[in-house]
């Protein structure tokens, strides 16, 4: 055996021993598998498990969630209501090829997409959620993506919630009126974690990971997107959010 062959054998052996020490054979190494990648033209609103579009019928005859070219559009008008003190026009869940993709216990997912937040979608003193992770019929969201009116630069994009939250991600104004890459990576477990990455073009403006309890012992996790905001903030405007290039991967 040549010196190169001996070094190669030692390297391969060390890798196999390391995998065995972790209880995983080399052939069983986990990888990210694409589960959900809808397009507006093919899937339309069937890309989602459900819609919450003006449930209070406050704006009759108006559709607030629809496709437009290469993206989905979520409109919000100042007159829209979802109850007496808030507004909600959101989609929820992931669906494709006639089936739903639930985020089940102890599974790990990476969900990424591009979002467009116009100037009219303002950072507010009360809540304005532009993405959420929810469990049906179980209390508040696990986490939310929220532009908040704080600081001197037109607000801060934050991750809030009772799990994995409490992080300022980036100044909000520089992320508006352009396509921004958003990535959530999470493990749905009591001993889970949440990673959040925000990219402005080729620049990573935030990338962090935090341990979090991301399981509620009931149902399953489902992402939500759109506009869900309190009417208690001043200066609310007619606004919208655009989203394109949804992709969800499961670690298997």
PDB file of C-alpha atoms in Angstrom:
ATOM      1  CA  UNK A   1       0.000   0.000   0.000  1.00  0.00           C
ATOM      2  CA  UNK A   2       1.400   3.425  -0.954  1.00  0.00           C
ATOM      3  CA  UNK A   3       1.680   6.342   1.490  1.00  0.00           C
ATOM      4  CA  UNK A   4      -1.284   8.011  -0.206  1.00  0.00           C
ATOM      5  CA  UNK A   5      -3.413   4.850   0.078  1.00  0.00           C
ATOM      6  CA  UNK A   6      -2.528   4.501   3.768  1.00  0.00           C
ATOM      7  CA  UNK A   7      -3.480   8.124   4.478  1.00  0.00           C
ATOM      8  CA  UNK A   8      -6.755   7.691   2.568  1.00  0.00           C
ATOM      9  CA  UNK A   9      -7.602   4.524   4.489  1.00  0.00           C
ATOM     10  CA  UNK A  10      -6.855   6.215   7.818  1.00  0.00           C
ATOM     11  CA  UNK A  11      -9.044   9.190   6.892  1.00  0.00           C
ATOM     12  CA  UNK A  12     -11.941   6.989   5.844  1.00  0.00           C
ATOM     13  CA  UNK A  13     -11.556   4.890   8.971  1.00  0.00           C
ATOM     14  CA  UNK A  14     -11.575   7.941  11.215  1.00  0.00           C
ATOM     15  CA  UNK A  15     -14.736   9.195   9.520  1.00  0.00           C
ATOM     16  CA  UNK A  16     -16.461   5.849   9.997  1.00  0.00           C
ATOM     17  CA  UNK A  17     -15.431   5.692  13.661  1.00  0.00           C
ATOM     18  CA  UNK A  18     -16.734   9.235  14.200  1.00  0.00           C
ATOM     19  CA  UNK A  19     -20.067   8.361  12.625  1.00  0.00           C
ATOM     20  CA  UNK A  20     -20.332   5.209  14.733  1.00  0.00           C
ATOM     21  CA  UNK A  21     -19.561   7.211  17.854  1.00  0.00           C
ATOM     22  CA  UNK A  22     -22.577   9.362  17.033  1.00  0.00           C
ATOM     23  CA  UNK A  23     -24.704   6.274  16.479  1.00  0.00           C
ATOM     24  CA  UNK A  24     -25.004   6.902  12.731  1.00  0.00           C
ATOM     25  CA  UNK A  25     -23.439   4.821   9.986  1.00  0.00           C
ATOM     26  CA  UNK A  26     -21.731   6.694   7.139  1.00  0.00           C
ATOM     27  CA  UNK A  27     -24.503   5.576   4.777  1.00  0.00           C
ATOM     28  CA  UNK A  28     -27.138   7.056   7.129  1.00  0.00           C
ATOM     29  CA  UNK A  29     -25.808  10.618   7.353  1.00  0.00           C
ATOM     30  CA  UNK A  30     -28.722  13.069   7.412  1.00  0.00           C
ATOM     31  CA  UNK A  31     -29.330  15.395   4.480  1.00  0.00           C
ATOM     32  CA  UNK A  32     -31.781  18.149   3.556  1.00  0.00           C
ATOM     33  CA  UNK A  33     -34.637  16.869   1.382  1.00  0.00           C
ATOM     34  CA  UNK A  34     -36.835  19.326  -0.525  1.00  0.00           C
ATOM     35  CA  UNK A  35     -40.476  18.869   0.527  1.00  0.00           C
ATOM     36  CA  UNK A  36     -42.296  21.985  -0.653  1.00  0.00           C
ATOM     37  CA  UNK A  37     -41.526  24.342  -3.520  1.00  0.00           C
ATOM     38  CA  UNK A  38     -44.768  25.811  -4.904  1.00  0.00           C
ATOM     39  CA  UNK A  39     -45.143  28.242  -7.787  1.00  0.00           C
ATOM     40  CA  UNK A  40     -47.942  30.781  -8.289  1.00  0.00           C
ATOM     41  CA  UNK A  41     -48.663  29.538 -11.812  1.00  0.00           C
ATOM     42  CA  UNK A  42     -48.931  25.848 -10.908  1.00  0.00           C
ATOM     43  CA  UNK A  43     -50.203  25.887  -7.331  1.00  0.00           C
ATOM     44  CA  UNK A  44     -51.852  29.265  -6.803  1.00  0.00           C
ATOM     45  CA  UNK A  45     -53.558  29.504  -3.414  1.00  0.00           C
ATOM     46  CA  UNK A  46     -53.616  25.700  -3.209  1.00  0.00           C
ATOM     47  CA  UNK A  47     -49.989  26.003  -2.092  1.00  0.00           C
ATOM     48  CA  UNK A  48     -51.315  26.598   1.418  1.00  0.00           C
ATOM     49  CA  UNK A  49     -53.261  24.523   3.902  1.00  0.00           C
ATOM     50  CA  UNK A  50     -55.679  27.374   4.477  1.00  0.00           C
ATOM     51  CA  UNK A  51     -56.378  31.098   4.113  1.00  0.00           C
ATOM     52  CA  UNK A  52     -57.526  33.695   6.627  1.00  0.00           C
ATOM     53  CA  UNK A  53     -58.787  36.470   4.366  1.00  0.00           C
ATOM     54  CA  UNK A  54     -61.073  39.071   5.991  1.00  0.00           C
ATOM     55  CA  UNK A  55     -62.795  36.571   8.264  1.00  0.00           C
ATOM     56  CA  UNK A  56     -64.983  39.353   9.735  1.00  0.00           C
ATOM     57  CA  UNK A  57     -66.288  40.333   6.275  1.00  0.00           C
ATOM     58  CA  UNK A  58     -65.227  43.926   6.919  1.00  0.00           C
ATOM     59  CA  UNK A  59     -64.306  44.568   3.289  1.00  0.00           C
ATOM     60  CA  UNK A  60     -66.887  42.668   1.203  1.00  0.00           C
ATOM     61  CA  UNK A  61     -66.126  41.802  -2.377  1.00  0.00           C
ATOM     62  CA  UNK A  62     -62.369  42.345  -1.996  1.00  0.00           C
ATOM     63  CA  UNK A  63     -59.822  39.535  -2.239  1.00  0.00           C
ATOM     64  CA  UNK A  64     -56.752  40.220  -0.091  1.00  0.00           C
ATOM     65  CA  UNK A  65     -54.619  37.142  -0.875  1.00  0.00           C
ATOM     66  CA  UNK A  66     -53.855  36.269  -4.489  1.00  0.00           C
ATOM     67  CA  UNK A  67     -51.113  35.488  -6.989  1.00  0.00           C
ATOM     68  CA  UNK A  68     -49.505  38.160  -9.109  1.00  0.00           C
ATOM     69  CA  UNK A  69     -46.858  37.155 -11.658  1.00  0.00           C
ATOM     70  CA  UNK A  70     -44.085  35.222  -9.909  1.00  0.00           C
ATOM     71  CA  UNK A  71     -45.273  35.910  -6.359  1.00  0.00           C
ATOM     72  CA  UNK A  72     -48.099  35.776  -3.847  1.00  0.00           C
ATOM     73  CA  UNK A  73     -49.557  39.093  -2.636  1.00  0.00           C
ATOM     74  CA  UNK A  74     -51.102  39.856   0.762  1.00  0.00           C
ATOM     75  CA  UNK A  75     -53.040  43.148   0.901  1.00  0.00           C
ATOM     76  CA  UNK A  76     -54.115  44.987   4.041  1.00  0.00           C
ATOM     77  CA  UNK A  77     -56.380  48.034   4.099  1.00  0.00           C
ATOM     78  CA  UNK A  78     -56.964  50.271   7.094  1.00  0.00           C
ATOM     79  CA  UNK A  79     -60.643  49.300   7.135  1.00  0.00           C
ATOM     80  CA  UNK A  80     -59.952  45.537   7.293  1.00  0.00           C
ATOM     81  CA  UNK A  81     -60.748  43.836  10.599  1.00  0.00           C
ATOM     82  CA  UNK A  82     -60.268  40.421  12.206  1.00  0.00           C
ATOM     83  CA  UNK A  83     -62.058  41.145  15.451  1.00  0.00           C
ATOM     84  CA  UNK A  84     -62.480  44.560  17.048  1.00  0.00           C
ATOM     85  CA  UNK A  85     -58.830  45.493  17.619  1.00  0.00           C
ATOM     86  CA  UNK A  86     -56.769  43.755  14.925  1.00  0.00           C
ATOM     87  CA  UNK A  87     -56.396  42.896  11.265  1.00  0.00           C
ATOM     88  CA  UNK A  88     -55.397  39.591   9.677  1.00  0.00           C
ATOM     89  CA  UNK A  89     -54.950  38.508   6.081  1.00  0.00           C
ATOM     90  CA  UNK A  90     -52.694  35.436   6.161  1.00  0.00           C
ATOM     91  CA  UNK A  91     -52.083  32.053   4.589  1.00  0.00           C
ATOM     92  CA  UNK A  92     -51.124  29.058   6.715  1.00  0.00           C
ATOM     93  CA  UNK A  93     -49.440  25.708   6.280  1.00  0.00           C
ATOM     94  CA  UNK A  94     -47.668  24.041   3.373  1.00  0.00           C
ATOM     95  CA  UNK A  95     -49.472  21.981   0.739  1.00  0.00           C
ATOM     96  CA  UNK A  96     -48.480  20.486  -2.577  1.00  0.00           C
ATOM     97  CA  UNK A  97     -49.363  17.590  -4.848  1.00  0.00           C
ATOM     98  CA  UNK A  98     -52.572  17.024  -2.927  1.00  0.00           C
ATOM     99  CA  UNK A  99     -51.010  16.611   0.506  1.00  0.00           C
ATOM    100  CA  UNK A 100     -50.092  18.736   3.505  1.00  0.00           C
ATOM    101  CA  UNK A 101     -46.586  18.961   4.951  1.00  0.00           C
ATOM    102  CA  UNK A 102     -46.923  19.205   8.744  1.00  0.00           C
ATOM    103  CA  UNK A 103     -43.955  19.969  10.988  1.00  0.00           C
ATOM    104  CA  UNK A 104     -44.117  17.033  13.423  1.00  0.00           C
ATOM    105  CA  UNK A 105     -42.432  16.390  16.758  1.00  0.00           C
ATOM    106  CA  UNK A 106     -38.636  16.011  16.701  1.00  0.00           C
ATOM    107  CA  UNK A 107     -38.366  16.869  13.013  1.00  0.00           C
ATOM    108  CA  UNK A 108     -35.997  19.536  11.693  1.00  0.00           C
ATOM    109  CA  UNK A 109     -36.925  21.888   8.879  1.00  0.00           C
ATOM    110  CA  UNK A 110     -35.413  24.726   6.865  1.00  0.00           C
ATOM    111  CA  UNK A 111     -37.961  27.150   5.387  1.00  0.00           C
ATOM    112  CA  UNK A 112     -36.756  29.888   3.075  1.00  0.00           C
ATOM    113  CA  UNK A 113     -38.335  32.458   0.781  1.00  0.00           C
ATOM    114  CA  UNK A 114     -37.995  35.993  -0.567  1.00  0.00           C
ATOM    115  CA  UNK A 115     -40.142  38.835   0.768  1.00  0.00           C
ATOM    116  CA  UNK A 116     -40.836  42.383  -0.408  1.00  0.00           C
ATOM    117  CA  UNK A 117     -41.812  44.898   2.290  1.00  0.00           C
ATOM    118  CA  UNK A 118     -42.884  48.286   0.885  1.00  0.00           C
ATOM    119  CA  UNK A 119     -42.607  51.602   2.725  1.00  0.00           C
ATOM    120  CA  UNK A 120     -46.338  51.409   3.482  1.00  0.00           C
ATOM    121  CA  UNK A 121     -45.771  48.262   5.561  1.00  0.00           C
ATOM    122  CA  UNK A 122     -44.548  50.286   8.502  1.00  0.00           C
ATOM    123  CA  UNK A 123     -42.846  49.227  11.710  1.00  0.00           C
ATOM    124  CA  UNK A 124     -45.391  49.768  14.487  1.00  0.00           C
ATOM    125  CA  UNK A 125     -45.442  50.268  18.252  1.00  0.00           C
ATOM    126  CA  UNK A 126     -47.894  47.404  18.641  1.00  0.00           C
ATOM    127  CA  UNK A 127     -47.642  44.110  16.763  1.00  0.00           C
ATOM    128  CA  UNK A 128     -47.386  43.780  12.997  1.00  0.00           C
ATOM    129  CA  UNK A 129     -46.489  40.165  12.253  1.00  0.00           C
ATOM    130  CA  UNK A 130     -45.351  39.372   8.707  1.00  0.00           C
ATOM    131  CA  UNK A 131     -44.588  35.688   9.421  1.00  0.00           C
ATOM    132  CA  UNK A 132     -45.489  33.353  12.279  1.00  0.00           C
ATOM    133  CA  UNK A 133     -45.014  29.787  13.440  1.00  0.00           C
ATOM    134  CA  UNK A 134     -48.185  28.474  15.028  1.00  0.00           C
ATOM    135  CA  UNK A 135     -49.762  25.353  16.478  1.00  0.00           C
ATOM    136  CA  UNK A 136     -53.501  25.204  15.785  1.00  0.00           C
ATOM    137  CA  UNK A 137     -55.685  25.682  18.870  1.00  0.00           C
ATOM    138  CA  UNK A 138     -52.683  26.290  21.142  1.00  0.00           C
ATOM    139  CA  UNK A 139     -52.199  29.807  22.484  1.00  0.00           C
ATOM    140  CA  UNK A 140     -49.780  32.346  21.064  1.00  0.00           C
ATOM    141  CA  UNK A 141     -47.352  31.737  18.195  1.00  0.00           C
ATOM    142  CA  UNK A 142     -44.050  30.034  18.891  1.00  0.00           C
ATOM    143  CA  UNK A 143     -42.307  32.915  17.158  1.00  0.00           C
ATOM    144  CA  UNK A 144     -43.104  35.822  14.867  1.00  0.00           C
ATOM    145  CA  UNK A 145     -41.219  37.976  12.384  1.00  0.00           C
ATOM    146  CA  UNK A 146     -42.184  41.534  13.320  1.00  0.00           C
ATOM    147  CA  UNK A 147     -41.064  45.035  12.305  1.00  0.00           C
ATOM    148  CA  UNK A 148     -41.151  47.134  15.494  1.00  0.00           C
ATOM    149  CA  UNK A 149     -41.010  50.905  15.841  1.00  0.00           C
ATOM    150  CA  UNK A 150     -37.975  51.375  18.047  1.00  0.00           C
ATOM    151  CA  UNK A 151     -34.608  52.994  17.675  1.00  0.00           C
ATOM    152  CA  UNK A 152     -33.711  56.021  15.524  1.00  0.00           C
ATOM    153  CA  UNK A 153     -33.637  54.361  12.087  1.00  0.00           C
ATOM    154  CA  UNK A 154     -37.257  53.652  11.213  1.00  0.00           C
ATOM    155  CA  UNK A 155     -37.728  50.494  13.212  1.00  0.00           C
ATOM    156  CA  UNK A 156     -36.119  47.117  13.781  1.00  0.00           C
ATOM    157  CA  UNK A 157     -36.988  43.723  12.317  1.00  0.00           C
ATOM    158  CA  UNK A 158     -37.337  41.320  15.241  1.00  0.00           C
ATOM    159  CA  UNK A 159     -38.055  37.717  16.102  1.00  0.00           C
ATOM    160  CA  UNK A 160     -40.587  37.758  18.929  1.00  0.00           C
ATOM    161  CA  UNK A 161     -42.666  35.154  20.710  1.00  0.00           C
ATOM    162  CA  UNK A 162     -42.786  32.931  23.755  1.00  0.00           C
ATOM    163  CA  UNK A 163     -40.211  30.549  22.273  1.00  0.00           C
ATOM    164  CA  UNK A 164     -36.976  31.331  20.491  1.00  0.00           C
ATOM    165  CA  UNK A 165     -37.813  35.023  20.469  1.00  0.00           C
ATOM    166  CA  UNK A 166     -36.483  38.309  21.685  1.00  0.00           C
ATOM    167  CA  UNK A 167     -33.921  38.992  18.949  1.00  0.00           C
ATOM    168  CA  UNK A 168     -33.358  42.216  17.029  1.00  0.00           C
ATOM    169  CA  UNK A 169     -32.322  41.121  13.550  1.00  0.00           C
ATOM    170  CA  UNK A 170     -31.587  44.283  11.574  1.00  0.00           C
ATOM    171  CA  UNK A 171     -32.685  47.848  10.934  1.00  0.00           C
ATOM    172  CA  UNK A 172     -35.959  47.577   9.027  1.00  0.00           C
ATOM    173  CA  UNK A 173     -35.873  50.563   6.657  1.00  0.00           C
ATOM    174  CA  UNK A 174     -32.816  49.357   4.643  1.00  0.00           C
ATOM    175  CA  UNK A 175     -34.676  46.087   3.985  1.00  0.00           C
ATOM    176  CA  UNK A 176     -37.746  47.742   2.483  1.00  0.00           C
ATOM    177  CA  UNK A 177     -38.666  48.185  -1.183  1.00  0.00           C
ATOM    178  CA  UNK A 178     -36.453  45.324  -2.345  1.00  0.00           C
ATOM    179  CA  UNK A 179     -36.487  41.534  -2.302  1.00  0.00           C
ATOM    180  CA  UNK A 180     -35.044  40.144   0.946  1.00  0.00           C
ATOM    181  CA  UNK A 181     -34.066  36.506   1.611  1.00  0.00           C
ATOM    182  CA  UNK A 182     -35.524  35.015   4.794  1.00  0.00           C
ATOM    183  CA  UNK A 183     -34.553  31.644   6.285  1.00  0.00           C
ATOM    184  CA  UNK A 184     -35.916  29.839   9.343  1.00  0.00           C
ATOM    185  CA  UNK A 185     -34.270  26.613  10.469  1.00  0.00           C
ATOM    186  CA  UNK A 186     -35.926  24.878  13.410  1.00  0.00           C
ATOM    187  CA  UNK A 187     -36.248  21.662  15.336  1.00  0.00           C
ATOM    188  CA  UNK A 188     -39.782  21.011  16.593  1.00  0.00           C
ATOM    189  CA  UNK A 189     -38.877  19.717  20.038  1.00  0.00           C
ATOM    190  CA  UNK A 190     -38.926  20.709  23.695  1.00  0.00           C
ATOM    191  CA  UNK A 191     -35.150  20.791  23.310  1.00  0.00           C
ATOM    192  CA  UNK A 192     -35.282  22.380  19.880  1.00  0.00           C
ATOM    193  CA  UNK A 193     -33.647  25.402  18.313  1.00  0.00           C
ATOM    194  CA  UNK A 194     -34.412  28.266  15.969  1.00  0.00           C
ATOM    195  CA  UNK A 195     -31.958  29.709  13.476  1.00  0.00           C
ATOM    196  CA  UNK A 196     -32.856  32.919  11.627  1.00  0.00           C
ATOM    197  CA  UNK A 197     -31.001  34.329   8.636  1.00  0.00           C
ATOM    198  CA  UNK A 198     -31.768  37.562   6.782  1.00  0.00           C
ATOM    199  CA  UNK A 199     -29.947  38.433   3.541  1.00  0.00           C
ATOM    200  CA  UNK A 200     -30.063  41.715   1.636  1.00  0.00           C
ATOM    201  CA  UNK A 201     -28.795  40.705  -1.784  1.00  0.00           C
ATOM    202  CA  UNK A 202     -25.460  38.972  -1.245  1.00  0.00           C
ATOM    203  CA  UNK A 203     -25.033  40.502   2.230  1.00  0.00           C
ATOM    204  CA  UNK A 204     -25.997  38.468   5.303  1.00  0.00           C
ATOM    205  CA  UNK A 205     -27.349  41.107   7.680  1.00  0.00           C
ATOM    206  CA  UNK A 206     -28.262  38.611  10.410  1.00  0.00           C
ATOM    207  CA  UNK A 207     -27.627  34.929  11.121  1.00  0.00           C
ATOM    208  CA  UNK A 208     -28.118  33.501  14.605  1.00  0.00           C
ATOM    209  CA  UNK A 209     -29.222  30.298  16.290  1.00  0.00           C
ATOM    210  CA  UNK A 210     -30.876  29.980  19.705  1.00  0.00           C
ATOM    211  CA  UNK A 211     -32.074  26.968  21.680  1.00  0.00           C
ATOM    212  CA  UNK A 212     -35.834  27.050  22.180  1.00  0.00           C
ATOM    213  CA  UNK A 213     -38.814  24.949  23.253  1.00  0.00           C
ATOM    214  CA  UNK A 214     -40.613  24.523  19.946  1.00  0.00           C
ATOM    215  CA  UNK A 215     -43.186  21.872  20.767  1.00  0.00           C
ATOM    216  CA  UNK A 216     -46.646  22.148  22.360  1.00  0.00           C
ATOM    217  CA  UNK A 217     -47.642  18.463  22.826  1.00  0.00           C
ATOM    218  CA  UNK A 218     -50.575  18.891  20.454  1.00  0.00           C
ATOM    219  CA  UNK A 219     -51.214  18.909  16.700  1.00  0.00           C
ATOM    220  CA  UNK A 220     -48.259  20.137  14.622  1.00  0.00           C
ATOM    221  CA  UNK A 221     -46.415  23.304  13.671  1.00  0.00           C
ATOM    222  CA  UNK A 222     -47.439  25.311  10.630  1.00  0.00           C
ATOM    223  CA  UNK A 223     -45.922  28.511   9.222  1.00  0.00           C
ATOM    224  CA  UNK A 224     -48.069  31.541   8.412  1.00  0.00           C
ATOM    225  CA  UNK A 225     -47.400  34.534   6.161  1.00  0.00           C
ATOM    226  CA  UNK A 226     -49.188  37.772   5.371  1.00  0.00           C
ATOM    227  CA  UNK A 227     -50.040  40.792   7.495  1.00  0.00           C
ATOM    228  CA  UNK A 228     -51.437  40.457  11.020  1.00  0.00           C
ATOM    229  CA  UNK A 229     -51.434  43.729  12.936  1.00  0.00           C
ATOM    230  CA  UNK A 230     -53.002  45.619  15.807  1.00  0.00           C
ATOM    231  CA  UNK A 231     -55.015  48.757  15.058  1.00  0.00           C
ATOM    232  CA  UNK A 232     -53.616  50.351  18.240  1.00  0.00           C
ATOM    233  CA  UNK A 233     -50.576  51.781  16.458  1.00  0.00           C
ATOM    234  CA  UNK A 234     -50.838  55.231  14.909  1.00  0.00           C
ATOM    235  CA  UNK A 235     -49.966  55.878  11.282  1.00  0.00           C
ATOM    236  CA  UNK A 236     -51.271  52.623   9.831  1.00  0.00           C
ATOM    237  CA  UNK A 237     -51.485  52.680   6.037  1.00  0.00           C
ATOM    238  CA  UNK A 238     -52.940  50.555   3.294  1.00  0.00           C
ATOM    239  CA  UNK A 239     -50.092  48.109   2.686  1.00  0.00           C
ATOM    240  CA  UNK A 240     -49.075  44.736   1.300  1.00  0.00           C
ATOM    241  CA  UNK A 241     -46.415  42.034   1.459  1.00  0.00           C
ATOM    242  CA  UNK A 242     -45.118  40.060  -1.529  1.00  0.00           C
ATOM    243  CA  UNK A 243     -43.536  36.594  -1.219  1.00  0.00           C
ATOM    244  CA  UNK A 244     -41.887  34.387  -3.840  1.00  0.00           C
ATOM    245  CA  UNK A 245     -39.604  31.345  -4.130  1.00  0.00           C
ATOM    246  CA  UNK A 246     -40.916  29.379  -1.148  1.00  0.00           C
ATOM    247  CA  UNK A 247     -38.771  26.313  -0.404  1.00  0.00           C
ATOM    248  CA  UNK A 248     -38.985  23.963   2.575  1.00  0.00           C
ATOM    249  CA  UNK A 249     -36.476  21.223   3.337  1.00  0.00           C
ATOM    250  CA  UNK A 250     -36.639  18.473   5.953  1.00  0.00           C
ATOM    251  CA  UNK A 251     -33.529  16.987   7.517  1.00  0.00           C
ATOM    252  CA  UNK A 252     -33.828  13.218   7.093  1.00  0.00           C
TER     253      UNK A 252
END
